[in-house]
Structure formats: C-alpha cells, structure tokens
Amino acid sequence: MTVPLSTTDSMPTVGTIRASGPSFRDGRGLDRVLVWLTLGFLVAFSALPLVYNVVMSFQSVDLFTIASFDRPFVGLDNYKAVLSQRATGTIVRNTAVFVGLSVALQLTIGFGLALYFQQRFPGSTWLRGLFLAGWIMPGLVVGGVWSWILAGDFGVMNWALQATGITSDKIFWLSDPSIALYSVIIANVWVGVPFNMILLSVGLAAIPDDVYEAAEMDGAGRIWRFLTITLPLMRAQLGAVISLGIIFTLQQFDLFAALTQGGPSNGSNVMQYWSWELSFQHYRIGQGAAVSVLMILVVICVAAIYVRSTRHEHAA
Amino acid sequence: MLRDERLTQFALLFVALAMVATYMFPVYWMYVTALKTGTEITAWPPSFWPANPDFAAVEVWQRMRMGTYLKNSAIIAVGVTAIVVVLGTGCGYALARVRSRWMDVALFSILMMQVLPSSLMITPIFVSFSQIGLLDYPRTSVILAQAAKVLPFYVVLTRATFAQVPRELEESALVEGNSRIGAFFSINVPLARNGILVAALLIFLQSLGEYVYSRSLIQSRALQPATVGLQSFMGPNTSDWQGVMTYAAIYVTPIILFFVFLQRQIVSGLTSGALK
Amino acid sequence: MNMQIEIDGVDKHYGAYHALKHIDLRIPQGQFVALVGPSGCGKSTLLRTIAGLETITSGAIRIAGKDVSSAPPRARDLAMVFQSYALYPHKTVAGNMMYSMRIRGISRAKARARAEEIAKITGLEALMDRYPRELSGGQRQRVAMGRAIMREPQAFLFDEPLSNLDAALRVHMRAEIRKLHDRIGATSVYVTHDQIEAMTMADHVVVLRAGVIEQQGAPLDLYDRPVNRFVAGFIGSPAMNFVPGRIDSDGAHVILDLPDNPRLAIAGRRPAQEAVTVGLRPEHLIPGDGPNALTLPVRSVERTGSASYVRTDTQPHLMIAAADRLAGVDAGTLSVTIDPTLVHLFSPEDETALAL
C-alpha cells in the first residue's frame, strides 16, 4: 500500500482567524502548539534520523562501532566503495528500469481504466472502487500471492502463457536473473494501477461535460476530442500522477522482499532494497547510509519539483 | 433508441465486470489455493475450483503461531493509529485554518517527510534507536518509526477534511462563548468526523501491513507481526503454497472486508482529500 | 448617552494591506447601526473586530465600558448572525439554539425551556427537532436569528444576514429584524452592502470606503446632506447624477457642461467661475416647465408602471426618475425642473461637498 501525497489548497485566503486572546485556550499559541506537536514528533523520528543518516554516510559504521557515538570519519569512502562495486551499475540500471516501466505501465493502464469507468453505466463507481482492494492489501501479501502465481513449476501464469500458446517453455520468473526484475514490475504495476486510476478519474470528472459537447458540435470525433481536450486538460493531473508514481515506486520494498530478495545475483536488486541489504544483511551500515542518502536526494528532488509545480498552479 | 441505450449499458457493465474479474484474479487465486489440498496444488493444468475444498485455517493458525503474529500486528497498528490521531488531528486542523508563511513552511516540511521511503530511513533509525536503547522495546520502536512515516499522510488527509468545514461555524461558536479548543471539539471534530475516521482507518490498515521496520527492528519471533511471519514462512524455496495462501487469506480477509464495507467512504475520502 | 460600543482609533493591517484606517465610532445603548459600503470597504472587517474574530493592530474597543481590545470572542458577550447563517449542521434547531447556553453550563432543561420560548417569538416551534439541511432558506435565517436572541448579549452583530434570501422575503425580514430589535431593546450593528437596507432599518448609518468612515449619521441626513461625492452617489437609488459645471458670474447660478450650457439656480452663493461638480438626484428632476428648468434630449425610457426612468442623450448621461408614465416621451426632448435647494455641489478636486 502506498501513500498519496497532496498539496490540496482549497483554503480561503482572507478571514484567517488570528488566534487572539491571552490564554492558550483561546489560542494565540493554539495553532502553533498543534502544528509543533506533529512537527516535533516528525523532527525527532524523521528529520533527525535523516541528518544522522548523512553523518553516518561519512563514517565507518559496522557491527563493532554501531553503539559508539565516536566513530571515525572516513570522508567519501563509503560513497566510493558503494559506487565502485561491480553490482552498482546493474542496480542503478535496475532501479531506472523498475521506476520507468512501473510508472509507464501504471499510468497507461490506470488511464485506460479511468477513461473506461468514466462512462456512465450501472455500478461504474462501485466497480471502480473495487480496484483499490489491490492497493489496500499489505505489500508482503501481494508479493506472496504473486510469487505463487509466478512460480516456475506450478505457477498459473506459466500455465496461462503455455495454454494460450504465447510461450512453449516454462519461464522461471523469479529465478532467472534476466527476468526476475520484470516479475517485481508486474506485481508493482498491479499494486499501483488502482491508485493511478482513481487519481486520474478525479481529474477526468473535473472536466465539464459542456466542453466535450462544444467540441462535438464543432465536429470533433472521439479520438480528436481525447487528443485536443482530455489530454491538455489532464496535463496537471498527469504530471501529479507521474511524480507520485516515481515517489511510490521508489518506496517499494515489500514486493522485493517477498518475491526475489533482489536476486538472483542482484538481477532484480534496486537501490532502496540494496541500501537495506547493505545495512542489515552485510552490516556495512555506513555504505547502506550512503546509498540511502543518494536515493533520498532523488526522492526529495522529485517531490519538491512536484509540490512546487502544484503550488504554482494554485497561486495562478 | 432506448433499447440501444440499455444494450450499450449492459455491454459496458459486462466489460467492466470482466476487467474487475481479471484484476481481482490474484485475490481469487489466493483463496482458491488456500482451499486446495496437497496434490491439487501441483496439478498441471491447475484447477480453478478446488475439487475437495479444505480450509486448513486451524492447522496453519496453530502451526504458524498466527495468533501471536496477528496480535503483534494489531498492537503495532493500534499504537501507530493512536499516536497519529492524537498528534495529527490538531495539526491538520491548524494547517487548514491558518494561512501564513510559517504554516506554508510547516506544510512543505510535512509533505517532504511523507515521501521518505521506509527502506531508506531504516538504517539511521535502527542505529539511533539502538544507541538510545529504544531497541529494547522493539514493538514500541516500530510504532514510533511507523507513526513518523504515516503521520504526514494523516495530516494531509485531515487538513483537507477540516478545510471543508466552513469557517463561520467555528466563528459562530466563538462568538457564542466557546474557546477555540472548545469549538474545535464541539464543532470541527464532529463535522470532520468521517474524514478523520477514514484517514485513521487507512493508517490502521497500512500499519497492519507494515514490514520494513518490523523486519529490521524486531529480533524476537514472539514480537514480530504477521508480515514478518509470512516472509519467514515463505522462505526461499517454499512448496507449502496451500499453507502460505491460507496464512495470507486469514491475514487479509478482515482487511478486504473492512474495505468492501467502507469502500465508498474510503474512495471519497481519498479523492476529496489527497488527490486534488 | 450610555455608550454600548466604543471604537477608538482602530487600525487593522493584513501584512501591507491597511484594512481599517483609524476608525472612530460610538454606538449608544439600544441603537441600530448599519455599516454600509461597497465590497472591500472594510465593513465586515470592522464588524469582525468588534466580535473579536479579528485582532486589531492598534486602537481600542470597549463594550459596555469594558476594554475588550485583546479579549477573545467569548469574553465579549455578543451574538452574531452570519451571512451563511453558520448553523451547526450536526445539531438540530433546538441544539443550535441551546449551544451558547450549554457552553455556559446552563442545564439542558433550562436551555430547552428558553429555546421553546424563543421559538414562539420566531415561529420555529414546529421545527425544533429538524436539522438545518431540512430547512428552507427563510427558516434557516429564522433559526440564526433565534439562536442569536437566546441570550441577552451586550449587542447583536449582523453580517449581511439577508443577502441569501429572495427579494420578497428580504423586504419582509427587514421589518422583522427591526421589530425584534425594538422589542428586545438591544444594541445592533448591521453590515450590508445594500444602502436601502441600511436606510430603512438603521437609526444611524455609517458609510465606509477603503477602510475609512466617509460619513455617519441619521439615514435621511446622509441623503440630504452628503459630505462628499462618494456618499452622495452611494446613498439613494437610482444613484445621483454628476455633471461638471462652473459657477456663473452672478455667483447664484451654475452653468452645466451639457449641450446648450443650461443654467441652474443654486440655493446659496459661490465664487464666480469656480469649477464644480453638480449633483442632481434622479428623483429631484421633475418633468415639467418652471423657473429652474433644463431641457434634455431623451435617449430611452424604462417604465415600471409605478415609475419611469429616463436616460438622457447627453455626455454624461443623466438619469431622471419620474412618478408618471411620461406617455409619448421616447425620443426628442424632455423638460425637467429642480428645486434650487436640492442642487448639490462638490469640489472637483477633493470631491467634498461645497457649502451653500
């Protein structure tokens, strides 16, 4: 299950209650206290670890120094070590493929479904909502189910492919290094499609009918209407879906844990899994932190671009 | 003309049902496999309906000590939800009401903390928690870490809900003699109740499926949640797919039921709140 | 007189925006005061600072002699009717009315009894257990009123309470609110953008523009003796006509800057050749010939049955509101006369009224 990110801004700008009055109960400080409760917690359990992460990425941290507050600084050694490993190229490429393919497929399928369920027929809204069941299930269970579906010997996927004549041999989805990554992508697309669909449905619903009617009067056919009205009017929404898709895809961990554990031989390893692996399986915590720092930079850049762009729209 | 219209509607509905069915196949497959017995699991071609349905729930429950796992999952989810609701509701409200540069900064920081992937945050969290001795309370550690992970999401959702409560209602309560805290509890919270409940439910369900933190912070098997239990059950070369699917089915059925009953509220909560 | 609300040099800034500029206002006990002005003039902001919903940047506000400048709303003991009514959607009509008493720790039974009493006055008896969403607009308005009079507050504040009602109901509620005010003998501050509402309901009208009080006084004083062009144009409907002109060499006439340069007698004397803006109310231009007459080309006539509105074909256009139907006058010219005492003069530079 992934988490939506929002910059909803439906607040009126005038008539702000400036908390007035002397006591806390009447709030000069009430709003600030309420915000600081949350911010304080987040600073303690997100922001400080974030900073600590950066510090550790310049230190030598392993099982022996983990408890010590006075660890030797090693400069960029962790980064050098991480970037010079043989697996690094594969893992970076895997991450790019994983994100690119997942986002592209989720978006295409999600958009298609959103367009289909935009038509009015009995139960359309309810049926559309059912898709979210895939999103709400624990990632590890989704991974478990898919690893059974994709099982090499008795998996139903292989049976379906053979029965329809698409392949003649069984595909070893999870144990073939050149295919394992695509297995995770399939499961990840399954998880991500509903969210994409719902998000895009909201955008589609916001396009007024009369715009389409006007275009129809002007003689625009179905495809032409899609290209000249739907797509341009959905631009902001599509941008949001793509940014969120990248962010969520970079958060995906459970499916790797359940399906391939990054293997075989890093064939399906990605940065976010590798970082965990370095820290918790190889106990090269400094290196794990270095990978983590690099990826967090990527995630925050994507998120900041997205938030700023939506801010801009609201202001305009 | 009217007949055509109805025919189209049925055709659309039929195709929609087919798409839902295709999408839902993995869920179906999980349940069917859970009902199959040993030899049928490895039958080739696979059977799509169990010949002798046998739901080994009790056996798997006992063998896998699912009671313990699910109890731990529930403890973690309840703990996370409690922290998040207590801390986040007021924050969502304040962010919806007050507009200033500082509030914008606060909102931006909260949004940024929402995108931090758990698998990348776990390294510093693990080290710092172990240094300050929090790891002696592993479930508490998971609760704190997971609460920090999902709190921003909750704040964003409830902020959207509170923004929909007209400001005049609260102002009226103030003029009528209430304090801001009084107005918050007697006017804003009741009116935002549905949004708060949906947000809390989403946090609860999400925490019920938490994996990265539990896997990394909890060593003792007796304290691990159901996700970690399932992972250790599956192992690298499992063949007990009936057992795994039974486990999975027991685990997710309550989640799916929750979802089916509250589908409309969840979808509307998500679409009105998070996705504009 | 016993001052119920005193506003002393109040300023309100929103960042760089100066919303209220040194407002001074004294409202005696029992008076009905209307704050009126175009949108954005600060009338609602002023009301909200009285309510305590906005803090003031400087100055002081006293209610019943007590300084409440920085007191929270609940310490001010006021009642307010909002434009949207602000009925609590999760409470019944009775629940809405009882809310303020329940906060004050008054027992449910007592509050309920009071609510029943108020319901009789406002005609809400049959609706007590309904929710706001089940009420019509007019009924909601009544509930908002009823809720406000549950207590005996220091003053009632109204923020455009009638603007969501249809025209007929609005006229009816104007009288109702005024009746209620007289009956309770309370102090009321009423914000509206509709000058007719202000003129018909209030004892004292305060005209605001851009955060400044332009003029305040009894309604007809504002109509008869506007202190500047803005107030003159804002009060009265249709709005006053303004025509540039110049004082004639005799100092007792003004020459209008219209075709044929017509001359009008004025009620006093001004320096000869002084440039002025002449203000003529449409209803003061009476069709007919007489000593102080103007003959104007007609562009169009709108007839409502009870009145006729003539637009002249001049630059600027003049509006003439006549009580008769002006049969046959649709083009050509129309002669109108005006009482010299009803001719207003304003300075073209600072737009203030010129004494006559």
mmCIF file of C-alpha atoms in Angstrom, chain B residues 166-180 182-188 190-191, chain C residues 48 51 53 73-74 78-80 82 84 86-91 96-97 99-100 103-104 147 151:
data_model
loop_
_atom_site.group_PDB
_atom_site.id
_atom_site.type_symbol
_atom_site.label_atom_id
_atom_site.label_comp_id
_atom_site.label_asym_id
_atom_site.label_seq_id
_atom_site.Cartn_x
_atom_site.Cartn_y
_atom_site.Cartn_z
ATOM 1 C CA PRO B 166 -16.995 26.334 6.917
ATOM 2 C CA ARG B 167 -15.016 28.764 8.989
ATOM 3 C CA GLU B 168 -18.165 30.630 10.085
ATOM 4 C CA LEU B 169 -19.337 27.622 12.072
ATOM 5 C CA GLU B 170 -16.325 27.859 14.298
ATOM 6 C CA GLU B 171 -16.540 31.645 14.426
ATOM 7 C CA SER B 172 -20.171 31.415 15.419
ATOM 8 C CA ALA B 173 -19.220 29.070 18.250
ATOM 9 C CA LEU B 174 -16.539 31.512 19.381
ATOM 10 C CA VAL B 175 -18.936 34.449 19.432
ATOM 11 C CA GLU B 176 -21.471 32.316 21.251
ATOM 12 C CA GLY B 177 -18.959 31.926 24.011
ATOM 13 C CA ASN B 178 -16.760 28.956 23.308
ATOM 14 C CA SER B 179 -12.987 28.827 23.453
ATOM 15 C CA ARG B 180 -11.033 27.717 20.415
ATOM 16 C CA GLY B 182 -13.996 24.026 22.863
ATOM 17 C CA ALA B 183 -15.077 24.954 19.338
ATOM 18 C CA PHE B 184 -12.536 22.514 17.901
ATOM 19 C CA PHE B 185 -14.025 19.610 19.820
ATOM 20 C CA SER B 186 -17.692 20.560 19.639
ATOM 21 C CA ILE B 187 -17.849 21.863 16.066
ATOM 22 C CA ASN B 188 -14.844 20.990 13.919
ATOM 23 C CA PRO B 190 -17.815 16.247 14.803
ATOM 24 C CA LEU B 191 -18.174 17.798 11.364
ATOM 25 C CA ARG C 48 -15.371 41.106 12.969
ATOM 26 C CA ALA C 51 -16.773 40.376 17.528
ATOM 27 C CA LEU C 53 -12.774 37.347 15.283
ATOM 28 C CA PRO C 73 -14.758 36.494 21.317
ATOM 29 C CA ARG C 74 -16.203 34.543 24.216
ATOM 30 C CA LEU C 78 -22.036 39.286 21.807
ATOM 31 C CA ALA C 79 -24.339 37.438 19.439
ATOM 32 C CA MET C 80 -23.766 37.297 15.725
ATOM 33 C CA PHE C 82 -23.673 35.308 9.783
ATOM 34 C CA SER C 84 -24.256 31.949 5.671
ATOM 35 C CA ALA C 86 -23.454 29.276 10.213
ATOM 36 C CA LEU C 87 -25.976 26.823 11.621
ATOM 37 C CA TYR C 88 -24.246 23.788 13.086
ATOM 38 C CA PRO C 89 -25.193 21.057 10.618
ATOM 39 C CA HIS C 90 -24.795 18.298 13.195
ATOM 40 C CA LYS C 91 -27.210 19.846 15.673
ATOM 41 C CA ASN C 96 -28.287 25.097 17.629
ATOM 42 C CA MET C 97 -30.251 27.446 19.825
ATOM 43 C CA TYR C 99 -25.488 25.689 22.194
ATOM 44 C CA SER C 100 -24.468 29.009 23.742
ATOM 45 C CA ILE C 103 -21.385 26.146 26.902
ATOM 46 C CA ARG C 104 -22.144 28.381 29.831
ATOM 47 C CA ARG C 147 -30.076 31.429 18.118
ATOM 48 C CA ARG C 151 -29.052 35.043 25.462
#
